Tab-separated table of C-alpha atoms in Angstrom:
chain	number	residue	atom	x	y	z
A	1	MET	CA	-31.492	-29.188	63.281
A	2	THR	CA	-33.682	-31.966	64.623
A	3	THR	CA	-33.863	-35.553	63.047
A	4	ASP	CA	-37.207	-34.891	61.572
A	5	ALA	CA	-36.283	-31.586	59.990
A	6	ALA	CA	-32.962	-33.261	58.601
A	7	HIS	CA	-35.069	-35.771	56.741
A	8	THR	CA	-37.450	-33.266	55.389
A	9	VAL	CA	-34.446	-31.386	54.056
A	10	ALA	CA	-32.976	-34.529	52.587
A	11	LYS	CA	-36.273	-35.229	50.689
A	12	ARG	CA	-35.767	-31.886	48.921
A	13	LEU	CA	-32.164	-32.229	47.876
A	14	PRO	CA	-31.068	-32.842	44.198
A	15	GLU	CA	-29.667	-36.270	43.566
A	16	ARG	CA	-26.054	-35.014	42.715
A	17	THR	CA	-26.275	-33.157	46.128
A	18	ILE	CA	-26.874	-36.467	47.906
A	19	GLU	CA	-24.032	-38.192	45.972
A	20	ARG	CA	-21.672	-35.463	46.748
A	21	LEU	CA	-22.686	-35.654	50.537
A	22	SER	CA	-21.793	-39.262	50.569
A	23	GLU	CA	-18.440	-38.533	49.032
A	24	TYR	CA	-17.779	-35.870	51.459
A	25	ARG	CA	-18.585	-38.100	54.303
A	26	ARG	CA	-16.279	-40.807	52.951
A	27	MET	CA	-13.398	-38.369	52.691
A	28	LEU	CA	-14.038	-36.744	56.079
A	29	LEU	CA	-13.917	-40.368	57.764
A	30	GLU	CA	-10.470	-40.677	56.190
A	31	CYS	CA	-9.487	-37.319	57.549
A	32	LEU	CA	-10.712	-38.278	60.994
A	33	ARG	CA	-8.718	-41.516	60.778
A	34	GLN	CA	-5.578	-39.435	59.998
A	35	GLY	CA	-6.251	-37.286	63.057
A	36	ARG	CA	-7.444	-34.103	61.348
A	37	THR	CA	-9.979	-32.065	63.281
A	38	HIS	CA	-10.863	-29.219	60.883
A	39	ILE	CA	-10.955	-28.817	57.188
A	40	TYR	CA	-11.679	-25.910	54.861
A	41	SER	CA	-14.112	-25.971	51.887
A	42	HIS	CA	-11.472	-25.508	49.358
A	43	GLU	CA	-9.526	-28.542	50.823
A	44	LEU	CA	-12.661	-30.715	50.556
A	45	ALA	CA	-13.445	-29.390	47.202
A	46	SER	CA	-9.912	-30.233	45.816
A	47	MET	CA	-10.440	-33.989	47.020
A	48	HIS	CA	-13.321	-34.188	44.917
A	49	GLY	CA	-12.386	-32.270	41.809
A	50	ILE	CA	-15.013	-29.392	42.334
A	51	THR	CA	-15.141	-25.766	43.440
A	52	ALA	CA	-15.220	-24.524	47.062
A	53	VAL	CA	-18.265	-22.591	46.009
A	54	GLN	CA	-20.032	-26.056	45.305
A	55	VAL	CA	-19.147	-27.494	48.615
A	56	ARG	CA	-20.431	-24.407	50.493
A	57	ARG	CA	-23.635	-24.508	48.429
A	58	ASP	CA	-24.035	-28.075	49.311
A	59	LEU	CA	-23.532	-27.597	53.062
A	60	MET	CA	-25.780	-24.496	52.973
A	61	LEU	CA	-28.668	-26.620	51.502
A	62	ILE	CA	-28.582	-28.929	54.485
A	63	GLY	CA	-28.173	-25.978	57.007
A	64	PHE	CA	-24.492	-26.455	57.960
A	65	SER	CA	-22.268	-23.599	58.691
A	66	SER	CA	-18.702	-23.299	60.008
A	67	ASP	CA	-16.153	-21.429	61.974
A	68	THR	CA	-14.605	-19.389	59.003
A	69	LYS	CA	-11.301	-19.225	60.770
A	70	LYS	CA	-10.760	-22.799	61.492
A	71	GLY	CA	-12.877	-24.400	58.777
A	72	TYR	CA	-15.472	-27.113	59.231
A	73	ASP	CA	-15.325	-29.333	62.385
A	74	VAL	CA	-14.561	-32.837	60.780
A	75	GLY	CA	-16.347	-34.938	63.456
A	76	VAL	CA	-19.350	-32.588	63.730
A	77	LEU	CA	-19.687	-32.517	59.988
A	78	ILE	CA	-19.692	-36.267	59.546
A	79	GLU	CA	-22.397	-36.581	62.208
A	80	PHE	CA	-24.426	-33.810	60.639
A	81	ILE	CA	-24.294	-35.359	57.143
A	82	GLY	CA	-25.365	-38.723	58.910
A	83	THR	CA	-28.525	-37.031	59.924
A	84	ILE	CA	-29.332	-36.274	56.348
A	85	LEU	CA	-28.281	-39.564	54.569
A	86	ASP	CA	-29.170	-42.219	57.252
A	87	SER	CA	-32.304	-43.565	58.612
A	88	PRO	CA	-32.624	-42.787	62.396
A	89	ASP	CA	-33.348	-46.516	63.202
A	90	GLY	CA	-30.887	-47.949	60.296
A	91	LEU	CA	-31.959	-49.588	57.141
A	92	ASN	CA	-31.567	-53.101	56.156
A	93	VAL	CA	-30.659	-54.139	52.595
A	94	GLY	CA	-31.090	-57.522	50.781
A	95	ILE	CA	-29.230	-58.849	47.695
A	96	ILE	CA	-31.052	-60.931	44.920
A	97	GLY	CA	-28.568	-63.215	43.161
A	98	MET	CA	-25.603	-64.124	45.376
A	99	GLY	CA	-22.922	-64.612	42.647
A	100	ASN	CA	-19.160	-63.229	42.771
A	101	LEU	CA	-20.339	-59.566	42.350
A	102	ALA	CA	-22.986	-59.827	45.171
A	103	GLN	CA	-20.290	-61.329	47.583
A	104	ALA	CA	-17.698	-58.867	46.682
A	105	VAL	CA	-20.255	-56.020	47.396
A	106	THR	CA	-21.175	-57.551	50.541
A	107	HIS	CA	-17.691	-58.072	51.765
A	108	TYR	CA	-16.794	-54.746	50.836
A	109	PHE	CA	-19.620	-52.669	52.218
A	110	ASN	CA	-20.787	-54.455	55.464
A	111	GLY	CA	-19.335	-52.709	58.289
A	112	LYS	CA	-18.551	-49.374	56.516
A	113	ARG	CA	-21.891	-47.622	57.608
A	114	SER	CA	-23.409	-48.504	61.029
A	115	ARG	CA	-26.999	-47.678	60.003
A	116	LEU	CA	-26.845	-49.330	56.484
A	117	ARG	CA	-26.408	-52.932	56.492
A	118	ILE	CA	-26.788	-56.061	54.216
A	119	THR	CA	-28.658	-58.518	56.297
A	120	ALA	CA	-30.113	-61.188	53.817
A	121	ALA	CA	-29.438	-62.625	50.320
A	122	PHE	CA	-31.663	-64.609	47.880
A	123	ASP	CA	-30.719	-67.079	45.361
A	124	ILE	CA	-32.051	-70.451	43.616
A	125	ASP	CA	-28.549	-72.136	43.787
A	126	PRO	CA	-28.778	-75.084	46.087
A	127	ARG	CA	-24.973	-74.646	47.016
A	128	LYS	CA	-25.745	-71.051	48.484
A	129	VAL	CA	-29.355	-71.527	49.725
A	130	ASP	CA	-29.672	-72.152	53.510
A	131	ARG	CA	-26.074	-71.219	54.186
A	132	THR	CA	-24.085	-68.074	55.157
A	133	VAL	CA	-22.637	-66.603	52.152
A	134	ALA	CA	-20.269	-63.400	52.350
A	135	GLY	CA	-21.448	-63.261	56.090
A	136	VAL	CA	-25.077	-63.026	55.442
A	137	PRO	CA	-27.868	-65.769	55.460
A	138	CYS	CA	-28.907	-66.714	52.046
A	139	TYR	CA	-32.443	-67.833	51.450
A	140	HIS	CA	-34.185	-69.464	48.504
A	141	MET	CA	-35.930	-66.883	46.230
A	142	ASP	CA	-39.264	-68.660	46.725
A	143	THR	CA	-39.220	-67.256	50.411
A	144	PHE	CA	-38.531	-63.864	49.430
A	145	ALA	CA	-42.035	-62.466	50.406
A	146	GLN	CA	-41.738	-63.946	53.911
A	147	GLU	CA	-38.199	-63.102	54.533
A	148	VAL	CA	-38.355	-59.379	53.498
A	149	PRO	CA	-40.720	-58.428	56.261
A	150	ARG	CA	-39.026	-60.694	58.740
A	151	HIS	CA	-35.672	-58.907	58.224
A	152	ASP	CA	-37.412	-55.481	57.709
A	153	ILE	CA	-35.505	-55.152	54.198
A	154	ARG	CA	-36.213	-51.687	52.589
A	155	VAL	CA	-33.712	-51.727	49.797
A	156	ILE	CA	-32.685	-54.616	47.202
A	157	ILE	CA	-29.405	-54.884	45.538
A	158	LEU	CA	-30.181	-56.858	42.234
A	159	THR	CA	-27.232	-58.824	40.775
A	160	SER	CA	-29.097	-61.605	39.218
A	161	PRO	CA	-28.399	-62.776	35.626
A	162	SER	CA	-29.750	-60.262	33.047
A	163	SER	CA	-31.919	-62.967	31.573
A	164	VAL	CA	-34.052	-63.237	34.851
A	165	ALA	CA	-33.878	-59.575	36.007
A	166	ALA	CA	-37.303	-58.555	34.501
A	167	GLY	CA	-38.929	-61.416	36.540
A	168	MET	CA	-37.702	-59.781	39.818
A	169	VAL	CA	-39.769	-56.683	39.237
A	170	GLY	CA	-42.924	-58.241	40.553
A	171	PRO	CA	-41.730	-59.913	43.648
A	172	ILE	CA	-39.571	-56.813	44.606
A	173	THR	CA	-42.740	-54.499	44.186
A	174	ASP	CA	-45.124	-56.795	45.930
A	175	ALA	CA	-42.837	-57.166	48.987
A	176	GLY	CA	-42.959	-53.412	49.532
A	177	ILE	CA	-39.266	-52.494	48.632
A	178	ARG	CA	-38.601	-48.893	48.603
A	179	GLY	CA	-35.373	-48.666	46.643
A	180	VAL	CA	-33.411	-50.723	44.017
A	181	LEU	CA	-29.749	-50.676	43.082
A	182	ASN	CA	-29.747	-52.543	39.670
A	183	PHE	CA	-26.438	-54.086	38.885
A	184	THR	CA	-27.847	-55.886	35.777
A	185	SER	CA	-27.604	-54.751	32.265
A	186	THR	CA	-31.426	-54.707	31.899
A	187	PRO	CA	-33.221	-51.621	32.354
A	188	LEU	CA	-36.214	-52.410	34.568
A	189	THR	CA	-39.446	-50.406	35.142
A	190	PHE	CA	-40.735	-50.155	38.615
A	191	PRO	CA	-43.710	-48.135	40.071
A	192	ASP	CA	-43.001	-44.388	40.797
A	193	ASN	CA	-42.871	-45.051	44.583
A	194	ILE	CA	-39.782	-47.219	44.250
A	195	TYR	CA	-36.433	-45.313	43.578
A	196	VAL	CA	-34.210	-47.096	41.292
A	197	GLU	CA	-30.503	-46.586	40.521
A	198	ASP	CA	-29.095	-48.417	37.537
A	199	TYR	CA	-25.498	-49.394	37.770
A	200	ASP	CA	-24.203	-50.771	34.309
A	201	ILE	CA	-20.590	-51.589	34.565
A	202	ILE	CA	-20.185	-52.273	30.803
A	203	THR	CA	-21.559	-48.864	29.950
A	204	LEU	CA	-19.364	-47.205	32.549
A	205	LEU	CA	-16.250	-49.083	31.438
A	206	GLU	CA	-16.902	-48.312	27.780
A	207	LYS	CA	-17.375	-44.587	28.771
A	208	VAL	CA	-13.915	-44.630	30.490
A	209	ALA	CA	-12.279	-46.490	27.600
A	210	TYR	CA	-13.591	-43.977	25.151
A	211	PHE	CA	-12.126	-40.975	27.078
A	212	SER	CA	-8.927	-42.921	27.582
A	213	LYS	CA	-8.491	-43.586	23.889
A	214	ASP	CA	-5.189	-42.099	22.277
A	215	PRO	CA	-5.789	-38.583	20.952
A	216	GLU	CA	-6.120	-38.114	17.423
A	217	PRO	CA	-2.720	-36.962	15.808
A	218	ALA	CA	-2.399	-33.291	15.396
A	219	GLU	CA	-2.548	-32.209	11.980
A	220	ASP	CA	0.700	-30.808	10.499
A	221	SER	CA	0.421	-26.960	10.324
A	222	GLU	CA	2.299	-25.230	7.659
């Protein structure tokens, strides 16, 4: 499959399939580090708590097949998934709000993917502006419109305080950003041509806590 064809396929894929492909690649990279060269669909499925049928369906959607006797070639599958998920020339990411969460995200992510990198941060705190924070240069938010094209930033991670999050919609939109990962607890409305993923830690933790509660005591049966 050519690169152009791979990206045409990627635009047709469901969101959950894209998420699973990312999860597959992360696990396959770990398998490669452990020296494994091949893996079967049922093994990959068990690592993610899904069925082998789902794994095969996802890989069929992107046009990947395997040697049924040996399973999937780990290295080849990693590269193939990369043609679907990654931009051919790489993609630069910026962060607005360089607090503790943003610094943790930057430290954790940078270096994990060669074609996706956090290259600039933006803040208004004079203790951070015009300095390198978590390994990336931090600029004043006033320079956002100039620095985005200079760094060729296409995606923004938004970790600013919720009280000012709504005010970031305009600058992000005007700068031509194509995707936003919103870590604030404020739902934001962007134009349809900007893909937005909300990541509300409080909601997710409350969901986990709900399903982690002690079960109701069973009623005595007579």
